[in-house]
mmCIF file of C-alpha atoms in Angstrom:
data_model
loop_
_atom_site.group_PDB
_atom_site.id
_atom_site.type_symbol
_atom_site.label_atom_id
_atom_site.label_comp_id
_atom_site.label_asym_id
_atom_site.label_seq_id
_atom_site.Cartn_x
_atom_site.Cartn_y
_atom_site.Cartn_z
ATOM 1 C CA MET A 250 -94.388 119.042 -42.586
ATOM 2 C CA PRO A 251 -94.136 119.454 -46.318
ATOM 3 C CA TRP A 252 -97.263 119.062 -48.545
ATOM 4 C CA THR A 253 -97.361 115.754 -50.751
ATOM 5 C CA MET A 254 -99.683 115.095 -53.554
ATOM 6 C CA ARG A 255 -101.422 112.257 -51.411
ATOM 7 C CA SER A 256 -101.923 114.990 -48.512
ATOM 8 C CA VAL A 257 -103.377 117.534 -50.998
ATOM 9 C CA ILE A 258 -105.874 114.900 -52.563
ATOM 10 C CA GLY A 259 -106.885 113.744 -49.069
ATOM 11 C CA LEU A 260 -107.622 117.284 -47.918
ATOM 12 C CA TRP A 261 -109.582 117.957 -51.217
ATOM 13 C CA PHE A 262 -111.927 114.826 -50.551
ATOM 14 C CA PHE A 263 -112.118 115.929 -46.912
ATOM 15 C CA LEU A 264 -113.276 119.582 -47.673
ATOM 16 C CA VAL A 265 -115.218 119.232 -50.995
ATOM 17 C CA TRP A 266 -116.850 115.700 -51.054
ATOM 18 C CA PRO A 267 -119.186 116.376 -48.340
ATOM 19 C CA VAL A 268 -120.382 119.642 -50.205
ATOM 20 C CA VAL A 269 -121.048 117.982 -53.496
ATOM 21 C CA ALA A 270 -122.028 114.434 -52.453
ATOM 22 C CA SER A 271 -125.021 113.066 -50.684
ATOM 23 C CA ASP A 272 -126.210 109.638 -49.448
ATOM 24 C CA THR A 273 -127.797 108.866 -52.599
ATOM 25 C CA ALA A 274 -125.615 110.655 -55.213
ATOM 26 C CA SER A 275 -122.208 109.833 -56.733
ATOM 27 C CA VAL A 276 -119.889 112.260 -58.150
ATOM 28 C CA ARG A 277 -117.809 111.952 -61.398
ATOM 29 C CA ARG A 278 -115.168 114.107 -63.227
ATOM 30 C CA ALA A 279 -115.900 115.161 -66.834
ATOM 31 C CA THR A 280 -114.849 117.818 -69.217
ATOM 32 C CA VAL A 281 -117.122 120.333 -70.766
ATOM 33 C CA GLU A 282 -116.765 120.628 -74.460
ATOM 34 C CA VAL A 283 -119.600 122.897 -75.531
ATOM 35 C CA VAL A 284 -122.031 125.316 -73.744
ATOM 36 C CA ILE A 285 -125.319 125.013 -75.564
ATOM 37 C CA ASP A 286 -127.092 127.686 -73.326
ATOM 38 C CA GLY A 287 -127.189 128.741 -69.776
ATOM 39 C CA ASP A 288 -128.396 125.226 -68.404
ATOM 40 C CA THR A 289 -127.140 122.884 -70.994
ATOM 41 C CA VAL A 290 -123.677 121.597 -71.830
ATOM 42 C CA THR A 291 -122.183 118.859 -73.796
ATOM 43 C CA LEU A 292 -119.406 116.736 -72.397
ATOM 44 C CA ASP A 293 -116.315 115.656 -74.383
ATOM 45 C CA SER A 294 -117.634 112.193 -74.291
ATOM 46 C CA GLY A 295 -120.722 113.435 -76.277
ATOM 47 C CA GLU A 296 -123.152 113.103 -73.320
ATOM 48 C CA THR A 297 -125.619 116.122 -73.112
ATOM 49 C CA ILE A 298 -126.178 117.445 -69.402
ATOM 50 C CA ARG A 299 -129.170 119.502 -68.467
ATOM 51 C CA LEU A 300 -128.560 121.240 -65.324
ATOM 52 C CA ALA A 301 -131.238 120.077 -62.841
ATOM 53 C CA GLY A 302 -133.069 122.280 -60.613
ATOM 54 C CA ILE A 303 -132.971 125.430 -62.598
ATOM 55 C CA ASN A 304 -134.163 127.055 -65.755
ATOM 56 C CA THR A 305 -132.362 129.760 -67.769
ATOM 57 C CA PRO A 306 -133.866 132.198 -70.587
ATOM 58 C CA GLU A 307 -134.034 130.393 -74.023
ATOM 59 C CA ILE A 308 -131.753 131.496 -76.600
ATOM 60 C CA LYS A 309 -133.927 130.419 -79.595
ATOM 61 C CA SER A 310 -136.700 132.632 -78.297
ATOM 62 C CA GLY A 311 -134.430 135.417 -77.943
ATOM 63 C CA GLN A 312 -135.412 136.125 -74.282
ATOM 64 C CA PRO A 313 -133.639 138.670 -72.360
ATOM 65 C CA PHE A 314 -130.479 137.536 -70.459
ATOM 66 C CA ALA A 315 -130.461 134.026 -72.369
ATOM 67 C CA ALA A 316 -127.192 135.014 -74.029
ATOM 68 C CA LEU A 317 -125.669 136.301 -70.740
ATOM 69 C CA ALA A 318 -126.470 133.097 -69.080
ATOM 70 C CA GLN A 319 -124.756 131.285 -71.760
ATOM 71 C CA GLN A 320 -121.530 133.419 -71.508
ATOM 72 C CA TYR A 321 -121.680 133.317 -67.852
ATOM 73 C CA LEU A 322 -121.629 129.312 -67.703
ATOM 74 C CA GLU A 323 -119.063 129.182 -70.676
ATOM 75 C CA GLN A 324 -116.586 131.429 -68.881
ATOM 76 C CA ARG A 325 -116.754 128.930 -66.010
ATOM 77 C CA VAL A 326 -116.836 125.494 -67.658
ATOM 78 C CA HIS A 327 -115.938 125.635 -71.267
ATOM 79 C CA ASN A 328 -113.028 123.105 -71.957
ATOM 80 C CA ARG A 329 -112.628 122.612 -68.274
ATOM 81 C CA GLN A 330 -113.139 119.813 -65.928
ATOM 82 C CA VAL A 331 -116.146 119.682 -63.473
ATOM 83 C CA LEU A 332 -117.746 117.528 -61.060
ATOM 84 C CA VAL A 333 -121.308 115.838 -62.191
ATOM 85 C CA GLU A 334 -123.770 114.778 -59.812
ATOM 86 C CA ASN A 335 -126.622 112.887 -61.280
ATOM 87 C CA ALA A 336 -130.126 113.595 -60.390
ATOM 88 C CA THR A 337 -132.361 111.022 -58.550
ATOM 89 C CA ASP A 338 -134.039 110.538 -61.983
ATOM 90 C CA PRO A 339 -131.402 111.146 -64.291
ATOM 91 C CA VAL A 340 -132.717 111.294 -67.743
ATOM 92 C CA ASP A 341 -135.180 113.683 -69.010
ATOM 93 C CA PRO A 342 -137.776 113.385 -72.113
ATOM 94 C CA HIS A 343 -135.036 114.514 -74.475
ATOM 95 C CA ASP A 344 -132.608 111.649 -73.405
ATOM 96 C CA ARG A 345 -130.317 114.365 -71.638
ATOM 97 C CA THR A 346 -128.595 113.571 -68.416
ATOM 98 C CA LEU A 347 -129.945 115.501 -65.609
ATOM 99 C CA ALA A 348 -127.276 116.337 -63.254
ATOM 100 C CA TYR A 349 -125.763 119.240 -60.667
ATOM 101 C CA LEU A 350 -122.502 120.514 -61.698
ATOM 102 C CA TYR A 351 -119.750 121.858 -59.633
ATOM 103 C CA THR A 352 -116.284 123.349 -60.286
ATOM 104 C CA LEU A 353 -113.242 121.313 -58.934
ATOM 105 C CA ASP A 354 -113.454 123.642 -55.943
ATOM 106 C CA GLY A 355 -116.796 122.405 -55.148
ATOM 107 C CA ASP A 356 -118.610 125.487 -56.163
ATOM 108 C CA SER A 357 -122.174 124.951 -57.571
ATOM 109 C CA LEU A 358 -122.933 126.189 -61.117
ATOM 110 C CA GLN A 359 -126.556 126.032 -60.410
ATOM 111 C CA LEU A 360 -126.255 128.229 -57.294
ATOM 112 C CA ALA A 361 -123.978 130.685 -59.198
ATOM 113 C CA LEU A 362 -126.429 131.163 -62.099
ATOM 114 C CA LEU A 363 -129.326 131.704 -59.563
ATOM 115 C CA GLU A 364 -127.291 134.040 -57.349
ATOM 116 C CA ALA A 365 -126.613 136.091 -60.627
ATOM 117 C CA GLY A 366 -130.189 136.427 -61.516
ATOM 118 C CA LEU A 367 -129.639 134.364 -64.605
ATOM 119 C CA ALA A 368 -131.887 131.324 -63.752
ATOM 120 C CA SER A 369 -135.080 130.615 -61.749
ATOM 121 C CA ALA A 370 -135.273 127.550 -59.531
ATOM 122 C CA ILE A 371 -137.574 124.508 -60.667
ATOM 123 C CA VAL A 372 -138.463 121.094 -59.105
ATOM 124 C CA ILE A 373 -139.474 118.266 -61.189
ATOM 125 C CA ALA A 374 -140.222 115.256 -58.820
ATOM 126 C CA PRO A 375 -138.313 113.539 -57.919
ATOM 127 C CA ASN A 376 -135.388 115.940 -58.256
ATOM 128 C CA ASP A 377 -135.630 118.093 -55.270
ATOM 129 C CA ARG A 378 -132.232 117.340 -53.645
ATOM 130 C CA HIS A 379 -131.001 120.843 -53.473
ATOM 131 C CA SER A 380 -134.222 122.644 -53.875
ATOM 132 C CA ASP A 381 -133.953 124.739 -50.472
ATOM 133 C CA GLU A 382 -130.593 126.029 -51.410
ATOM 134 C CA TYR A 383 -131.818 126.846 -54.830
ATOM 135 C CA ALA A 384 -134.918 128.634 -53.576
ATOM 136 C CA ALA A 385 -133.029 130.676 -51.230
ATOM 137 C CA ALA A 386 -130.589 131.602 -53.796
ATOM 138 C CA GLU A 387 -133.317 132.674 -56.081
ATOM 139 C CA THR A 388 -135.007 134.842 -53.466
ATOM 140 C CA ARG A 389 -131.921 136.790 -52.820
ATOM 141 C CA ALA A 390 -131.551 137.469 -56.407
ATOM 142 C CA ARG A 391 -135.185 138.417 -56.743
ATOM 143 C CA LEU A 392 -134.984 140.796 -53.729
ATOM 144 C CA ALA A 393 -131.962 142.376 -55.349
ATOM 145 C CA GLY A 394 -133.581 142.710 -58.682
ATOM 146 C CA LYS A 395 -130.890 141.246 -60.406
ATOM 147 C CA GLY A 396 -130.946 139.720 -63.945
ATOM 148 C CA ILE A 397 -134.369 138.409 -64.971
ATOM 149 C CA TRP A 398 -135.852 139.553 -61.881
ATOM 150 C CA GLY A 399 -135.060 143.321 -62.768
ATOM 151 C CA VAL A 400 -137.257 143.314 -65.922
ATOM 152 C CA SER A 401 -140.850 143.079 -66.591
ATOM 153 C CA THR A 402 -140.423 140.174 -69.235
ATOM 154 C CA TYR A 403 -140.479 137.534 -66.556
ATOM 155 C CA ARG A 404 -143.189 138.809 -64.404
ATOM 156 C CA PRO A 405 -146.160 136.416 -64.031
ATOM 157 C CA ARG A 406 -148.796 136.722 -66.612
ATOM 158 C CA HIS A 407 -152.239 136.488 -65.679
ATOM 159 C CA ALA A 408 -154.038 133.421 -66.953
ATOM 160 C CA MET A 409 -156.872 135.399 -68.342
ATOM 161 C CA THR A 410 -154.331 137.192 -70.764
ATOM 162 C CA MET A 411 -152.629 133.913 -71.868
ATOM 163 C CA THR A 412 -152.416 133.292 -75.517
ATOM 164 C CA PRO A 413 -150.973 130.324 -77.491
ATOM 165 C CA LYS A 414 -148.029 132.443 -78.244
ATOM 166 C CA ASP A 415 -147.139 132.379 -74.579
ATOM 167 C CA ARG A 416 -146.264 128.756 -74.689
ATOM 168 C CA GLY A 417 -143.001 127.727 -73.029
ATOM 169 C CA TYR A 418 -141.532 128.244 -69.664
ATOM 170 C CA GLY A 419 -142.798 131.206 -67.550
ATOM 171 C CA PHE A 420 -144.825 132.240 -64.543
ATOM 172 C CA VAL A 421 -148.551 132.398 -64.575
ATOM 173 C CA ARG A 422 -151.003 133.908 -61.745
ATOM 174 C CA GLY A 423 -154.636 133.879 -61.305
ATOM 175 C CA ARG A 424 -157.473 132.683 -59.098
ATOM 176 C CA VAL A 425 -158.411 129.007 -59.003
ATOM 177 C CA GLN A 426 -161.948 129.144 -60.280
ATOM 178 C CA ARG A 427 -162.789 125.466 -60.607
ATOM 179 C CA THR A 428 -161.218 122.474 -59.156
ATOM 180 C CA VAL A 429 -161.666 118.734 -60.661
ATOM 181 C CA LEU A 430 -160.175 115.949 -58.814
ATOM 182 C CA GLY A 431 -160.100 113.019 -60.951
ATOM 183 C CA LYS A 432 -158.810 109.486 -60.363
ATOM 184 C CA LYS A 433 -155.405 110.089 -61.918
ATOM 185 C CA TRP A 434 -155.320 113.804 -62.296
ATOM 186 C CA PHE A 435 -156.093 116.957 -60.383
ATOM 187 C CA GLU A 436 -157.204 120.069 -62.368
ATOM 188 C CA PHE A 437 -157.122 123.795 -61.182
ATOM 189 C CA HIS A 438 -158.598 125.991 -63.659
ATOM 190 C CA LEU A 439 -157.532 129.532 -63.638
ATOM 191 C CA ALA A 440 -159.536 130.501 -66.658
ATOM 192 C CA ARG A 441 -161.513 128.994 -69.190
ATOM 193 C CA ASN A 442 -158.460 128.514 -71.308
ATOM 194 C CA PHE A 443 -155.738 127.769 -68.782
ATOM 195 C CA VAL A 444 -155.547 124.834 -66.349
ATOM 196 C CA ILE A 445 -152.822 123.559 -63.854
ATOM 197 C CA LEU A 446 -152.668 119.725 -63.920
ATOM 198 C CA ILE A 447 -150.968 117.623 -61.059
ATOM 199 C CA GLN A 448 -151.081 113.900 -60.997
ATOM 200 C CA ARG A 449 -153.001 112.342 -58.070
ATOM 201 C CA ALA A 450 -149.919 110.430 -57.160
ATOM 202 C CA ARG A 451 -147.772 113.159 -57.205
ATOM 203 C CA TRP A 452 -150.142 115.244 -54.988
ATOM 204 C CA GLN A 453 -150.289 112.599 -52.529
ATOM 205 C CA GLN A 454 -146.551 112.017 -52.335
ATOM 206 C CA TYR A 455 -145.338 115.635 -52.126
ATOM 207 C CA PHE A 456 -148.245 118.016 -51.174
ATOM 208 C CA ARG A 457 -148.888 118.542 -47.524
ATOM 209 C CA TYR A 458 -152.356 120.062 -47.815
ATOM 210 C CA SER A 459 -155.761 119.237 -49.284
ATOM 211 C CA PRO A 460 -156.282 120.114 -52.816
ATOM 212 C CA CYS A 461 -159.634 121.876 -51.669
ATOM 213 C CA ARG A 462 -157.488 124.548 -50.116
ATOM 214 C CA LEU A 463 -156.755 125.837 -53.580
ATOM 215 C CA ASP A 464 -160.219 126.452 -54.545
ATOM 216 C CA GLN A 465 -160.813 130.305 -55.040
ATOM 217 C CA ALA A 466 -157.197 130.754 -54.015
ATOM 218 C CA ASP A 467 -154.835 133.123 -55.576
ATOM 219 C CA VAL A 468 -151.874 131.362 -56.981
ATOM 220 C CA VAL A 469 -148.700 131.790 -59.099
ATOM 221 C CA VAL A 470 -147.432 128.699 -61.068
ATOM 222 C CA ARG A 471 -144.184 128.349 -62.707
ATOM 223 C CA GLY A 472 -143.509 125.635 -65.442
ATOM 224 C CA TRP A 473 -143.767 124.956 -69.077
ATOM 225 C CA VAL A 474 -147.061 126.171 -70.797
ATOM 226 C CA SER A 475 -148.263 123.945 -73.420
ATOM 227 C CA GLY A 476 -151.702 123.038 -75.086
ATOM 228 C CA LYS A 477 -153.410 122.681 -78.392
ATOM 229 C CA GLY A 478 -155.261 125.566 -79.965
ATOM 230 C CA LYS A 479 -156.482 128.109 -77.379
ATOM 231 C CA ARG A 480 -156.512 125.567 -74.523
ATOM 232 C CA LEU A 481 -153.438 126.132 -72.344
ATOM 233 C CA ARG A 482 -151.960 123.991 -69.448
ATOM 234 C CA THR A 483 -148.931 123.693 -67.233
ATOM 235 C CA THR A 484 -148.334 120.296 -65.696
ATOM 236 C CA ILE A 485 -146.324 120.062 -62.375
ATOM 237 C CA SER A 486 -145.264 117.563 -59.879
ATOM 238 C CA HIS A 487 -144.109 119.412 -56.814
ATOM 239 C CA PRO A 488 -145.371 122.044 -54.463
ATOM 240 C CA PHE A 489 -142.476 124.456 -55.043
ATOM 241 C CA MET A 490 -143.851 125.221 -58.412
ATOM 242 C CA LEU A 491 -147.284 126.264 -57.255
ATOM 243 C CA GLU A 492 -147.348 129.325 -54.701
ATOM 244 C CA ARG A 493 -150.514 130.130 -52.673
ATOM 245 C CA CYS A 494 -150.553 133.822 -52.240
ATOM 246 C CA ALA A 495 -152.108 133.387 -48.793
ATOM 247 C CA ASP A 496 -148.986 131.711 -47.552
ATOM 248 C CA THR A 497 -145.608 133.173 -46.699
ATOM 249 C CA GLY A 498 -142.251 131.761 -47.800
ATOM 250 C CA GLN A 499 -141.762 131.965 -51.521
ATOM 251 C CA SER A 500 -142.520 135.493 -53.008
ATOM 252 C CA LEU A 501 -143.726 135.243 -56.661
ATOM 253 C CA CYS A 502 -146.898 136.598 -55.354
ATOM 254 C CA HIS A 503 -145.310 139.708 -53.989
ATOM 255 C CA TRP A 504 -143.112 140.024 -57.013
ATOM 256 C CA SER A 505 -146.038 139.935 -59.421
ATOM 257 C CA ALA A 506 -148.142 142.351 -57.299
ATOM 258 C CA ALA A 507 -145.625 144.986 -57.807
ATOM 259 C CA ALA A 508 -146.797 145.095 -61.428
ATOM 260 C CA GLY A 509 -150.538 144.791 -60.624
ATOM 261 C CA ARG A 510 -152.876 143.235 -57.923
ATOM 262 C CA LEU A 511 -154.057 139.654 -58.482
ATOM 263 C CA THR A 512 -157.479 139.723 -59.867
ATOM 264 C CA GLN A 513 -160.063 137.344 -61.080
#
C-alpha cells in the first residue's frame, strides 16, 4: 500500500510521541534561532529556553568544553525545528523557560550532551521528570572519561579549600561536621566557611532518610556555590544533588577519590 502524508504523520505520532511526552507534559514545535551556550537557546519567537535537567560549562567563565558544548548543540538545532516539552515548574529565576528539547526524530538533546560528556545532570525540584535517564547517561560518560569527566578541572573541590573565587556551579566534597535542623532550613556544615542548605519542606517531600544520617558523613554536593565574603553555601532541593559516599549508586565520590581521598 503506498505511503500517504496522513499515514506518515500517523506513524510519527505512534512512534515518537510516547518517547517525548508524558502524562503531565505537552509538546510543541518551535524553531531555534540562537544557541547562546550549551544549555540555553533562543527561539524565533524571542522565547529563551534553558535546558532543564543539565548544566554545561560556562562560556563567560572560559571553562573547558564550554565552547565545544555550544558548538555541539548549535550543529543540531540552529535554524531548525525542535520539540519543546516544558518542565513541571517551567520558569527559572531569570524568567527563562525550563524545558526538555528533542529533535523532530524524538532524540533528546539533553541526553546527547550528557552522553558526549559535555554536561552534568542536575535536579532542581520539582523538575525531576527525566532524572533517572540523565543520571544513567552521565554515569556512562564519566566511566568512559568523556569530555568534562576526563579533566581535573571539574573534580570535586574540598570544602576546606573553597574560596570566594570558586563561586558558580561545581562539585564540592567534604565531611559533615555540624548539622543544624531549623524550622525552615536544614544546614549541613562541611567546613567553617561552607554550608549545604536544604529547605525543611523539600527534605520532607523528596529525601527518604533522616537528616541525622548525614552527621559526620562524607558527601559530595553538586550545585551553584554562592555567598558573601568568605562564607559560601550551596542550596539544593533534591537528593540527587547530594551524594553520601557510604551509599552505592551515584559515583561522584569514587570519581573524586581518584584525585585524593576524602578527608576531614
